[in-house]
Amino acid sequence: MDATPIIGRQIMRYETVTSTNDLANRYARLGEPEGLVVTAEEQTEGRGRLGRAWIVPAGTSLQLSVLLRPALNPKQIQVLAQMAGLAITAALREAYGLAPALKWPNDVLLNGKKCAGILIETGIEADQLAFAVLGIGLNLNYAMQAYPDLAPVATTLADALGHPVDRAELEHRLLTGLDAHYARVRRGEALFGEWRAQLETLGRWVHAVTPEGPEEGRAVDVLPEGTLILERKDGSTYKLVAGDVSLNPGG
Ligand code: BTN
């Protein structure tokens, strides 16, 4: 039941780890083949993008890292986040009839709140991509209400559905979907159009924290390698290469 053609052909399950990304990085450097999945019930140093922590109650959720060795150049790495975003939204739609959306750059939303995050880390050797670790955290069986700081912006599947979900079944569905999308990446297919179509950030007024300071504007477009184009109030544009945005209904 666990075996899929590449992603998930080997699954290493741990009880408590620092971060599943740490282990997947270590296995990558030891030469493990791609497709290895590392899962954990609990992460003591789980991490998110931009140096943030990713800590969820033990045993409640999906926390996994996939080791990949794609024939991509480092600039094309965003296709892996697109593949993960598409696989997560498809799994939630197909298994539960939910209507998830994507938020730039790497989040999955349910009812406008974040339920999943994606963290990609890479190993680069002589300017080439030696491996990528695709880390996915998907909040499942706990109530976000218990975390008043997060509850305004984050949610869980149990919150969205009103009941807990079968974690093993969802994990299998997700890995199967990831594998199918990864086959497309290996064939050189672009996933960008499908990903862009689910990006609810487009058309919205957003606030961004950038290396040059705060920016705000309407998100008018996104480029395949991930850059978000903002149109400021004065009509000028700003290219947001990395960072995070908060969505604002006004503006
Ligand atoms: C984000 O939204 O900032 C990304 C969150 C990624 C969390 C996952 S959980 C499994 C893997 N291990 C980690 O330490 N992080 C990723």
Coordinates of N, CA and C and ligand atoms in Angstrom, one line a residue:
M1 N 0.8 -1.2 0.0 CA 0.0 0.0 0.0 C 0.9 1.3 0.0
D2 N 2.1 1.2 0.7 CA 2.9 2.3 0.7 C 3.7 2.6 -0.6
A3 N 3.9 1.5 -1.4 CA 4.8 1.6 -2.5 C 4.2 2.4 -3.7
T4 N 4.9 3.4 -4.1 CA 4.6 4.1 -5.4 C 5.8 4.0 -6.2
P5 N 5.7 4.3 -7.5 CA 6.9 4.1 -8.4 C 8.2 4.7 -8.0
I6 N 8.2 6.0 -7.7 CA 9.5 6.6 -7.2 C 9.3 7.2 -5.8
I7 N 8.4 8.2 -5.7 CA 8.2 8.8 -4.4 C 7.5 7.9 -3.4
G8 N 8.1 7.5 -2.4 CA 7.6 6.6 -1.4 C 8.0 5.2 -1.6
R9 N 9.0 4.9 -2.5 CA 9.4 3.5 -2.7 C 10.1 3.1 -1.4
Q10 N 10.7 4.0 -0.7 CA 11.1 3.7 0.6 C 10.6 4.8 1.6
I11 N 10.0 4.3 2.7 CA 9.5 5.3 3.7 C 10.2 5.0 5.0
M12 N 10.8 6.0 5.6 CA 11.5 5.8 6.9 C 10.6 6.5 7.9
R13 N 10.1 5.8 8.9 CA 9.1 6.4 9.8 C 9.8 6.6 11.2
Y14 N 9.8 7.8 11.7 CA 10.4 8.1 13.0 C 9.4 8.6 13.9
E15 N 9.7 8.4 15.2 CA 8.8 8.9 16.2 C 9.1 10.4 16.5
T16 N 10.3 10.7 16.9 CA 10.7 12.0 17.2 C 12.0 12.4 16.5
V17 N 12.0 13.5 15.8 CA 13.3 13.9 15.1 C 13.4 15.4 15.3
T18 N 14.6 15.9 15.0 CA 14.7 17.4 15.0 C 13.8 17.9 13.9
S19 N 14.1 17.5 12.7 CA 13.3 17.9 11.5 C 13.4 16.8 10.5
T20 N 12.3 16.4 9.9 CA 12.4 15.4 8.8 C 13.3 15.9 7.7
N21 N 13.4 17.2 7.5 CA 14.3 17.7 6.5 C 15.8 17.5 6.8
D22 N 16.1 17.5 8.1 CA 17.5 17.2 8.6 C 17.8 15.8 8.1
L23 N 16.9 14.8 8.4 CA 17.2 13.5 8.1 C 17.3 13.2 6.6
A24 N 16.4 13.8 5.9 CA 16.4 13.6 4.4 C 17.7 14.2 3.8
N25 N 18.1 15.4 4.3 CA 19.4 16.0 3.9 C 20.5 15.0 4.2
R26 N 20.5 14.4 5.4 CA 21.6 13.5 5.7 C 21.6 12.3 4.8
Y27 N 20.4 11.7 4.6 CA 20.4 10.6 3.7 C 20.8 10.9 2.3
A28 N 20.5 12.2 1.9 CA 20.9 12.6 0.5 C 22.4 12.6 0.4
R29 N 23.1 13.1 1.5 CA 24.5 13.2 1.4 C 25.2 11.8 1.6
L30 N 24.4 10.9 2.1 CA 24.9 9.5 2.2 C 24.7 8.7 0.9
G31 N 24.0 9.4 -0.1 CA 23.9 8.8 -1.4 C 22.6 8.0 -1.6
E32 N 21.6 8.2 -0.7 CA 20.3 7.4 -0.9 C 19.7 7.9 -2.2
P33 N 19.0 6.9 -2.9 CA 18.4 7.3 -4.1 C 17.1 8.2 -3.9
E34 N 16.7 8.9 -5.0 CA 15.6 9.7 -4.8 C 14.3 8.9 -4.6
G35 N 13.3 9.6 -4.0 CA 12.1 8.9 -3.7 C 11.9 8.6 -2.2
L36 N 13.0 8.6 -1.5 CA 13.0 8.3 -0.1 C 12.1 9.3 0.6
V37 N 11.2 8.8 1.5 CA 10.3 9.7 2.3 C 10.7 9.5 3.8
V38 N 10.8 10.6 4.5 CA 11.1 10.5 5.9 C 9.9 11.1 6.6
T39 N 9.3 10.4 7.5 CA 8.1 11.0 8.2 C 8.4 11.0 9.7
A40 N 7.7 11.8 10.5 CA 7.9 11.8 11.9 C 6.5 12.2 12.6
E41 N 6.4 11.6 13.7 CA 5.2 11.9 14.6 C 5.4 13.3 15.2
E42 N 6.7 13.6 15.5 CA 7.0 14.8 16.2 C 8.3 15.4 15.7
Q43 N 8.3 16.7 15.6 CA 9.6 17.4 15.2 C 9.9 18.4 16.4
T44 N 11.1 18.3 16.9 CA 11.5 19.2 18.0 C 12.0 20.5 17.4
E45 N 12.5 20.5 16.2 CA 13.1 21.7 15.6 C 12.5 21.8 14.1
G46 N 11.2 21.5 14.0 CA 10.6 21.6 12.7 C 10.8 23.1 12.2
R47 N 11.0 23.2 10.9 CA 11.2 24.6 10.4 C 10.4 24.9 9.2
G48 N 10.1 26.2 9.0 CA 9.4 26.6 7.9 C 10.2 27.6 7.1
R49 N 9.6 28.2 6.1 CA 10.4 29.2 5.3 C 10.8 30.4 6.1
L50 N 11.7 31.1 5.7 CA 12.2 32.4 6.3 C 12.6 32.2 7.7
G51 N 13.2 31.1 8.0 CA 13.7 30.8 9.4 C 12.6 30.7 10.5
R52 N 11.4 30.4 10.0 CA 10.3 30.3 11.1 C 10.3 28.9 11.6
A53 N 9.7 28.7 12.8 CA 9.5 27.4 13.4 C 8.3 26.7 12.8
W54 N 8.3 25.4 12.7 CA 7.1 24.7 12.3 C 6.8 23.6 13.4
I55 N 6.0 23.9 14.3 CA 5.8 22.9 15.4 C 4.3 22.6 15.5
V56 N 4.0 21.4 15.5 CA 2.6 21.0 15.6 C 2.5 19.9 16.7
P57 N 1.3 19.7 17.3 CA 1.2 18.7 18.3 C 1.6 17.3 17.8
A58 N 2.3 16.5 18.6 CA 2.8 15.2 18.2 C 1.7 14.3 17.8
G59 N 1.9 13.5 16.7 CA 0.9 12.5 16.3 C -0.3 13.0 15.7
T60 N -0.4 14.3 15.4 CA -1.7 14.8 14.9 C -1.7 15.0 13.4
S61 N -0.5 15.1 12.7 CA -0.5 15.7 11.4 C 0.4 15.0 10.5
L62 N 0.6 15.5 9.2 CA 1.6 14.9 8.3 C 2.8 15.8 8.3
Q63 N 3.9 15.3 8.6 CA 5.2 16.0 8.6 C 6.1 15.1 7.8
L64 N 6.5 15.4 6.6 CA 7.3 14.5 5.8 C 8.2 15.3 4.9
S65 N 9.3 14.6 4.5 CA 10.3 15.1 3.6 C 10.6 14.1 2.6
V66 N 10.7 14.6 1.3 CA 10.9 13.7 0.2 C 12.3 14.0 -0.4
L67 N 13.1 13.0 -0.6 CA 14.4 13.3 -1.2 C 14.3 13.1 -2.7
L68 N 14.7 14.2 -3.5 CA 14.5 14.1 -4.9 C 15.9 14.5 -5.6
R69 N 16.1 13.9 -6.7 CA 17.3 14.2 -7.5 C 16.9 14.5 -8.9
P70 N 16.2 15.6 -9.1 CA 15.7 15.9 -10.4 C 16.7 16.5 -11.3
A71 N 16.6 16.3 -12.6 CA 17.5 16.9 -13.6 C 17.1 18.3 -13.9
L72 N 17.2 19.2 -12.9 CA 16.7 20.6 -13.1 C 17.9 21.5 -12.7
N73 N 17.9 22.7 -13.3 CA 19.0 23.6 -12.8 C 18.4 24.3 -11.6
P74 N 19.3 24.8 -10.7 CA 18.8 25.4 -9.5 C 17.7 26.5 -9.6
K75 N 17.7 27.2 -10.8 CA 16.7 28.2 -11.0 C 15.3 27.7 -11.2
Q76 N 15.3 26.4 -11.6 CA 13.9 25.8 -11.9 C 13.3 25.1 -10.7
I77 N 13.9 25.3 -9.5 CA 13.5 24.5 -8.3 C 12.1 24.8 -7.9
Q78 N 11.5 25.9 -8.3 CA 10.2 26.3 -7.9 C 9.1 25.3 -8.4
V79 N 9.5 24.6 -9.5 CA 8.6 23.6 -10.1 C 8.3 22.5 -9.0
L80 N 9.2 22.3 -8.1 CA 9.0 21.3 -7.1 C 7.9 21.8 -6.0
A81 N 8.0 23.1 -5.7 CA 6.9 23.6 -4.9 C 5.6 23.6 -5.6
Q82 N 5.6 23.9 -6.9 CA 4.3 23.9 -7.6 C 3.8 22.4 -7.6
M83 N 4.6 21.5 -7.8 CA 4.2 20.1 -7.8 C 3.6 19.7 -6.5
A84 N 4.2 20.1 -5.4 CA 3.7 19.8 -4.1 C 2.4 20.5 -3.8
G85 N 2.3 21.8 -4.2 CA 1.0 22.5 -4.0 C -0.1 21.8 -4.8
L86 N 0.2 21.4 -6.0 CA -0.9 20.8 -6.8 C -1.3 19.4 -6.2
A87 N -0.3 18.7 -5.7 CA -0.6 17.4 -5.2 C -1.4 17.5 -3.9
I88 N -1.1 18.5 -3.1 CA -1.8 18.7 -1.8 C -3.3 19.1 -2.1
T89 N -3.4 20.1 -3.0 CA -4.8 20.6 -3.3 C -5.7 19.5 -3.9
A90 N -5.0 18.7 -4.8 CA -5.8 17.6 -5.4 C -6.2 16.6 -4.4
A91 N -5.3 16.2 -3.4 CA -5.7 15.3 -2.4 C -6.8 15.8 -1.6
L92 N -6.8 17.0 -1.2 CA -7.9 17.6 -0.3 C -9.2 17.6 -1.1
R93 N -9.1 18.0 -2.4 CA -10.4 18.0 -3.2 C -10.9 16.6 -3.3
E94 N -10.1 15.7 -3.7 CA -10.6 14.4 -4.1 C -11.0 13.6 -2.9
A95 N -10.3 13.7 -1.8 CA -10.6 12.9 -0.6 C -11.7 13.4 0.2
Y96 N -11.9 14.7 0.3 CA -12.8 15.3 1.2 C -13.8 16.3 0.5
G97 N -13.7 16.6 -0.7 CA -14.5 17.5 -1.4 C -14.3 18.9 -0.9
L98 N -13.1 19.2 -0.4 CA -12.8 20.6 0.0 C -12.4 21.4 -1.2
A99 N -12.3 22.7 -0.9 CA -12.0 23.7 -2.0 C -10.7 24.5 -1.6
P100 N -9.6 23.8 -1.6 CA -8.3 24.5 -1.2 C -7.9 25.5 -2.2
A101 N -7.0 26.4 -1.8 CA -6.4 27.3 -2.8 C -4.9 27.5 -2.4
L102 N -4.2 28.0 -3.4 CA -2.7 28.3 -3.1 C -2.5 29.7 -2.9
K103 N -1.6 30.0 -1.9 CA -1.1 31.3 -1.6 C 0.4 31.4 -1.9
W104 N 0.7 32.5 -2.6 CA 2.1 32.7 -3.0 C 3.0 32.8 -1.7
P105 N 4.2 32.3 -1.6 CA 4.7 31.4 -2.7 C 4.4 29.9 -2.5
N106 N 4.2 29.5 -1.3 CA 4.2 28.0 -1.1 C 3.1 27.5 -0.2
D107 N 2.1 28.3 0.1 CA 1.1 27.8 1.1 C -0.1 27.2 0.5
V108 N -0.8 26.4 1.3 CA -2.1 25.9 0.9 C -3.1 26.4 1.9
L109 N -4.2 26.9 1.4 CA -5.2 27.5 2.2 C -6.5 26.7 2.2
L110 N -7.2 26.7 3.3 CA -8.6 26.3 3.4 C -9.4 27.4 4.0
N111 N -10.4 27.8 3.4 CA -11.2 28.9 3.9 C -10.4 30.1 4.3
G112 N -9.4 30.4 3.4 CA -8.5 31.6 3.5 C -7.4 31.4 4.6
K113 N -7.3 30.3 5.3 CA -6.3 30.1 6.3 C -5.3 29.0 5.9
K114 N -4.1 29.1 6.4 CA -3.1 28.2 6.0 C -3.3 26.8 6.7
C115 N -3.3 25.8 5.8 CA -3.4 24.4 6.4 C -2.1 23.6 6.1
A116 N -1.3 24.1 5.1 CA -0.1 23.3 4.8 C 1.0 24.3 4.3
G117 N 2.2 23.9 4.6 CA 3.4 24.6 4.1 C 4.4 23.7 3.4
I118 N 5.2 24.3 2.6 CA 6.1 23.5 1.8 C 7.5 24.2 2.0
L119 N 8.5 23.4 2.3 CA 9.9 24.0 2.4 C 10.8 23.2 1.6
I120 N 11.5 23.8 0.6 CA 12.4 23.1 -0.2 C 13.8 23.5 0.1
E121 N 14.6 22.5 0.3 CA 16.1 22.8 0.6 C 16.9 22.0 -0.5
T122 N 18.0 22.6 -0.9 CA 18.7 22.0 -2.0 C 20.2 21.7 -1.6
G123 N 20.7 20.7 -2.3 CA 22.2 20.5 -2.2 C 22.7 20.8 -3.6
I124 N 23.6 21.8 -3.6 CA 24.2 22.3 -4.9 C 25.7 21.9 -4.9
E125 N 26.1 21.2 -6.0 CA 27.5 20.9 -6.2 C 27.9 21.4 -7.6
A126 N 29.0 22.2 -7.6 CA 29.5 22.8 -8.8 C 28.4 23.4 -9.6
D127 N 27.6 24.3 -8.9 CA 26.5 25.0 -9.6 C 25.4 24.1 -10.1
Q128 N 25.4 22.8 -9.8 CA 24.4 21.9 -10.3 C 23.6 21.4 -9.1
L129 N 22.3 21.1 -9.3 CA 21.5 20.6 -8.3 C 21.8 19.1 -8.0
A130 N 22.4 18.8 -6.9 CA 22.7 17.4 -6.6 C 21.4 16.7 -6.0
F131 N 20.7 17.5 -5.2 CA 19.4 16.9 -4.6 C 18.6 18.0 -4.1
A132 N 17.3 17.7 -3.9 CA 16.4 18.6 -3.3 C 15.6 17.9 -2.2
V133 N 15.4 18.5 -1.1 CA 14.5 17.9 -0.1 C 13.2 18.7 -0.1
L134 N 12.1 18.0 -0.3 CA 10.8 18.7 -0.3 C 10.1 18.3 1.0
G135 N 10.0 19.3 1.8 CA 9.4 19.1 3.1 C 7.9 19.6 3.1
I136 N 7.0 18.8 3.6 CA 5.6 19.2 3.6 C 5.1 19.0 5.0
G137 N 4.4 20.0 5.5 CA 3.7 19.9 6.7 C 2.2 20.2 6.5
L138 N 1.3 19.3 6.9 CA -0.1 19.4 6.6 C -0.8 19.2 8.0
N139 N -1.5 20.3 8.4 CA -2.2 20.2 9.7 C -3.4 19.4 9.7
L140 N -3.5 18.4 10.5 CA -4.7 17.5 10.4 C -5.6 17.5 11.6
N141 N -5.2 16.7 12.6 CA -6.2 16.3 13.6 C -6.0 17.0 14.9
Y142 N -6.2 18.3 14.9 CA -6.2 19.1 16.1 C -6.9 20.4 15.9
A143 N -7.3 21.1 16.9 CA -8.1 22.3 16.8 C -7.2 23.5 16.9
M144 N -7.2 24.4 15.9 CA -6.3 25.5 15.9 C -6.7 26.5 17.0
Q145 N -8.0 26.4 17.4 CA -8.5 27.2 18.5 C -7.6 27.3 19.7
A146 N -6.9 26.1 19.9 CA -6.0 26.0 21.1 C -4.8 26.9 20.9
Y147 N -4.6 27.5 19.8 CA -3.4 28.3 19.5 C -3.9 29.7 19.0
P148 N -4.2 30.6 20.0 CA -4.9 31.9 19.7 C -4.0 32.7 18.8
D149 N -2.7 32.6 18.9 CA -1.8 33.5 18.0 C -2.0 33.0 16.5
L150 N -2.2 31.7 16.3 CA -2.2 31.2 14.9 C -3.6 31.1 14.4
A151 N -4.6 31.0 15.2 CA -6.0 30.7 14.8 C -6.5 31.7 13.7
P152 N -6.1 33.0 13.8 CA -6.6 33.9 12.8 C -6.1 33.6 11.4
V153 N -5.0 33.0 11.3 CA -4.3 32.8 10.0 C -4.1 31.3 9.6
A154 N -4.3 30.4 10.5 CA -4.0 29.0 10.2 C -5.2 28.1 10.6
T155 N -5.2 26.9 10.0 CA -6.3 26.0 10.2 C -5.8 24.6 10.1
T156 N -6.7 23.6 10.4 CA -6.4 22.2 10.3 C -7.5 21.6 9.4
L157 N -7.3 20.4 9.0 CA -8.3 19.7 8.2 C -9.5 19.4 9.1
A158 N -9.2 19.0 10.4 CA -10.3 18.7 11.3 C -11.2 19.9 11.5
D159 N -10.5 21.1 11.6 CA -11.3 22.3 11.8 C -12.2 22.5 10.5
A160 N -11.7 22.3 9.4 CA -12.4 22.6 8.1 C -13.5 21.6 7.9
L161 N -13.3 20.3 8.4 CA -14.3 19.3 8.1 C -15.2 19.0 9.3
G162 N -14.8 19.4 10.5 CA -15.6 19.1 11.7 C -15.4 17.7 12.2
H163 N -14.4 17.0 11.6 CA -14.1 15.6 12.1 C -12.7 15.3 11.8
P164 N -12.0 14.4 12.5 CA -10.7 14.0 12.2 C -10.6 13.2 10.9
V165 N -9.4 13.2 10.3 CA -9.2 12.4 9.0 C -8.3 11.2 9.3
D166 N -8.4 10.3 8.3 CA -7.5 9.1 8.4 C -6.1 9.5 7.8
R167 N -5.2 9.6 8.7 CA -3.9 10.1 8.3 C -3.1 9.2 7.3
A168 N -3.2 7.9 7.5 CA -2.5 7.0 6.7 C -3.0 7.1 5.2
E169 N -4.4 7.2 5.2 CA -5.0 7.2 3.9 C -4.6 8.5 3.1
L170 N -4.6 9.6 3.9 CA -4.3 10.9 3.2 C -2.8 10.9 2.8
E171 N -1.9 10.3 3.6 CA -0.5 10.2 3.3 C -0.3 9.4 2.0
H172 N -1.0 8.3 1.9 CA -0.9 7.5 0.7 C -1.4 8.3 -0.5
R173 N -2.5 8.9 -0.4 CA -3.0 9.7 -1.5 C -2.1 10.8 -1.9
L174 N -1.5 11.5 -0.9 CA -0.6 12.6 -1.2 C 0.7 12.1 -1.9
L175 N 1.2 10.9 -1.4 CA 2.5 10.4 -2.0 C 2.2 9.9 -3.4
T176 N 1.0 9.3 -3.7 CA 0.7 8.9 -5.0 C 0.6 10.1 -5.9
G177 N -0.1 11.1 -5.4 CA -0.2 12.3 -6.3 C 1.1 13.0 -6.5
L178 N 1.9 13.1 -5.5 CA 3.3 13.7 -5.7 C 4.0 12.9 -6.8
D179 N 3.9 11.6 -6.7 CA 4.7 10.7 -7.7 C 4.2 11.0 -9.1
A180 N 2.9 11.1 -9.2 CA 2.3 11.4 -10.6 C 2.8 12.7 -11.1
H181 N 2.8 13.7 -10.2 CA 3.2 15.0 -10.7 C 4.7 15.0 -10.9
Y182 N 5.5 14.3 -10.2 CA 6.9 14.2 -10.4 C 7.3 13.5 -11.7
A183 N 6.4 12.6 -12.1 CA 6.6 12.0 -13.4 C 6.5 13.0 -14.5
R184 N 5.6 14.0 -14.3 CA 5.4 15.0 -15.3 C 6.6 16.0 -15.3
V185 N 7.1 16.3 -14.1 CA 8.3 17.1 -14.0 C 9.5 16.4 -14.7
R186 N 9.6 15.1 -14.6 CA 10.7 14.4 -15.2 C 10.6 14.4 -16.7
R187 N 9.3 14.4 -17.2 CA 9.1 14.5 -18.6 C 9.3 15.9 -19.2
G188 N 9.6 16.9 -18.3 CA 9.8 18.2 -18.7 C 8.5 19.0 -18.9
E189 N 7.4 18.5 -18.4 CA 6.1 19.2 -18.5 C 6.1 20.4 -17.6
A190 N 5.5 21.5 -18.0 CA 5.3 22.7 -17.1 C 4.1 22.5 -16.3
L191 N 4.2 22.7 -15.0 CA 3.0 22.6 -14.1 C 2.5 24.0 -13.8
F192 N 3.2 25.0 -14.3 CA 3.0 26.4 -13.9 C 1.6 26.9 -14.2
G193 N 1.0 26.5 -15.3 CA -0.3 27.0 -15.7 C -1.4 26.5 -14.7
E194 N -1.3 25.3 -14.3 CA -2.3 24.7 -13.4 C -2.1 25.3 -12.0
W195 N -0.8 25.5 -11.6 CA -0.5 26.1 -10.3 C -1.0 27.5 -10.2
R196 N -0.7 28.3 -11.3 CA -1.1 29.7 -11.3 C -2.6 29.8 -11.2
A197 N -3.4 28.9 -11.9 CA -4.8 28.9 -11.9 C -5.4 28.8 -10.5
Q198 N -4.7 28.2 -9.6 CA -5.2 28.0 -8.2 C -4.6 29.0 -7.2
L199 N -3.8 30.0 -7.8 CA -3.2 30.9 -6.9 C -4.1 32.1 -6.5
E200 N -4.6 32.0 -5.3 CA -5.6 33.0 -5.0 C -5.0 34.4 -4.7
T201 N -3.7 34.4 -4.7 CA -3.0 35.7 -4.4 C -3.2 36.7 -5.6
L202 N -3.4 36.1 -6.8 CA -3.4 37.0 -8.0 C -4.7 37.9 -7.9
G203 N -4.5 39.2 -8.2 CA -5.7 40.1 -8.2 C -5.9 40.7 -6.8
R204 N -5.2 40.2 -5.8 CA -5.4 40.7 -4.5 C -4.4 41.8 -4.1
W205 N -4.9 42.7 -3.2 CA -4.0 43.7 -2.7 C -3.1 43.0 -1.6
V206 N -1.8 43.1 -1.7 CA -1.0 42.4 -0.7 C 0.0 43.3 0.0
H207 N 0.4 43.0 1.2 CA 1.5 43.6 1.9 C 2.6 42.6 1.9
A208 N 3.8 43.1 1.6 CA 5.0 42.2 1.6 C 6.1 42.8 2.4
V209 N 6.8 41.9 3.0 CA 8.1 42.3 3.7 C 9.2 41.9 2.7
T210 N 10.0 42.9 2.3 CA 11.0 42.6 1.3 C 12.4 42.9 1.9
P211 N 13.4 42.5 1.2 CA 14.8 42.8 1.7 C 15.0 44.4 1.7
E212 N 14.2 45.1 0.8 CA 14.3 46.5 0.7 C 13.3 47.3 1.6
G213 N 12.6 46.5 2.4 CA 11.6 47.1 3.3 C 10.2 46.7 2.9
P214 N 9.2 47.3 3.6 CA 7.8 46.9 3.3 C 7.3 47.4 1.9
E215 N 6.5 46.6 1.3 CA 5.9 47.0 0.0 C 4.4 46.6 0.0
E216 N 3.7 47.4 -0.8 CA 2.3 46.9 -1.0 C 1.8 47.2 -2.4
G217 N 0.9 46.4 -2.8 CA 0.4 46.6 -4.2 C -0.5 45.5 -4.6
R218 N -1.0 45.6 -5.8 CA -1.9 44.5 -6.2 C -1.0 43.4 -6.9
A219 N -1.3 42.2 -6.6 CA -0.5 41.1 -7.2 C -1.1 40.9 -8.6
V220 N -0.4 41.3 -9.6 CA -1.0 41.3 -10.9 C -0.5 40.1 -11.8
D221 N 0.7 39.5 -11.4 CA 1.1 38.4 -12.2 C 2.2 37.6 -11.4
V222 N 2.5 36.4 -11.9 CA 3.5 35.6 -11.3 C 4.3 35.0 -12.5
L223 N 5.6 34.9 -12.3 CA 6.4 34.3 -13.3 C 6.7 32.8 -13.0
P224 N 7.0 32.0 -14.0 CA 7.2 30.5 -13.8 C 8.2 30.2 -12.7
E225 N 9.3 31.0 -12.6 CA 10.3 30.7 -11.6 C 9.9 31.2 -10.2
G226 N 8.7 31.8 -10.2 CA 8.2 32.1 -8.8 C 8.0 33.6 -8.5
T227 N 8.6 34.5 -9.3 CA 8.6 35.9 -8.9 C 7.2 36.4 -9.0
L228 N 6.7 37.2 -7.9 CA 5.4 37.8 -7.9 C 5.5 39.2 -8.3
I229 N 4.7 39.7 -9.2 CA 4.7 41.0 -9.7 C 3.6 41.9 -9.0
L230 N 4.1 42.9 -8.3 CA 3.1 43.8 -7.6 C 3.0 45.1 -8.4
E231 N 1.8 45.6 -8.5 CA 1.6 46.9 -9.1 C 1.2 47.8 -7.9
R232 N 2.1 48.8 -7.7 CA 1.9 49.8 -6.6 C 0.8 50.8 -7.0
K233 N 0.3 51.5 -6.0 CA -0.7 52.5 -6.2 C -0.4 53.5 -7.3
D234 N 0.9 53.9 -7.3 CA 1.4 54.9 -8.3 C 1.6 54.3 -9.7
G235 N 1.2 53.0 -9.9 CA 1.3 52.3 -11.2 C 2.6 51.7 -11.5
S236 N 3.7 51.9 -10.6 CA 4.9 51.3 -10.8 C 4.9 49.8 -10.4
T237 N 5.8 49.0 -10.8 CA 5.8 47.6 -10.4 C 6.9 47.2 -9.5
Y238 N 6.7 46.2 -8.7 CA 7.8 45.7 -7.9 C 7.8 44.2 -8.1
K239 N 9.0 43.6 -8.3 CA 9.2 42.2 -8.5 C 9.6 41.6 -7.1
L240 N 8.7 40.8 -6.6 CA 9.0 40.1 -5.3 C 9.5 38.7 -5.6
V241 N 10.8 38.5 -5.4 CA 11.5 37.3 -5.7 C 11.3 36.2 -4.6
A242 N 11.5 36.7 -3.4 CA 11.3 35.8 -2.2 C 10.7 36.5 -1.1
G243 N 10.1 35.8 -0.2 CA 9.5 36.5 0.9 C 8.1 36.0 1.2
D244 N 7.3 36.8 1.8 CA 6.0 36.4 2.1 C 5.0 37.5 2.0
V245 N 3.8 37.3 1.8 CA 2.8 38.4 1.6 C 1.6 38.1 2.5
S246 N 1.0 39.2 3.0 CA -0.3 39.0 3.7 C -1.3 39.6 2.8
L247 N -2.4 38.8 2.7 CA -3.5 39.2 1.7 C -4.4 40.2 2.4
N248 N -4.7 41.3 1.7 CA -5.6 42.3 2.3 C -6.7 42.5 1.4
P249 N -7.9 42.4 1.9 CA -9.1 42.6 1.0 C -9.3 44.0 0.5
G250 N -8.7 45.0 1.2 CA -8.9 46.4 0.8 C -7.9 46.8 -0.3
G251 N -7.6 48.1 -0.3 CA -6.5 48.5 -1.2 C -7.0 49.1 -2.5
Ligands
BTN1 C1 6.4 26.9 5.6 O1 5.2 27.1 5.4 O2 7.1 27.8 6.0 C2 7.0 25.6 5.3 C3 6.6 24.5 6.4 C4 7.2 23.2 6.1 C5 7.1 22.2 7.3 C6 7.5 20.8 7.0 S1 7.1 19.7 8.2 C7 8.1 18.5 7.4 C8 9.4 19.2 7.0 N1 10.3 19.2 8.1 C9 10.5 20.5 8.5 O3 11.3 20.8 9.5 N2 9.8 21.4 7.8 C10 9.0 20.7 6.8

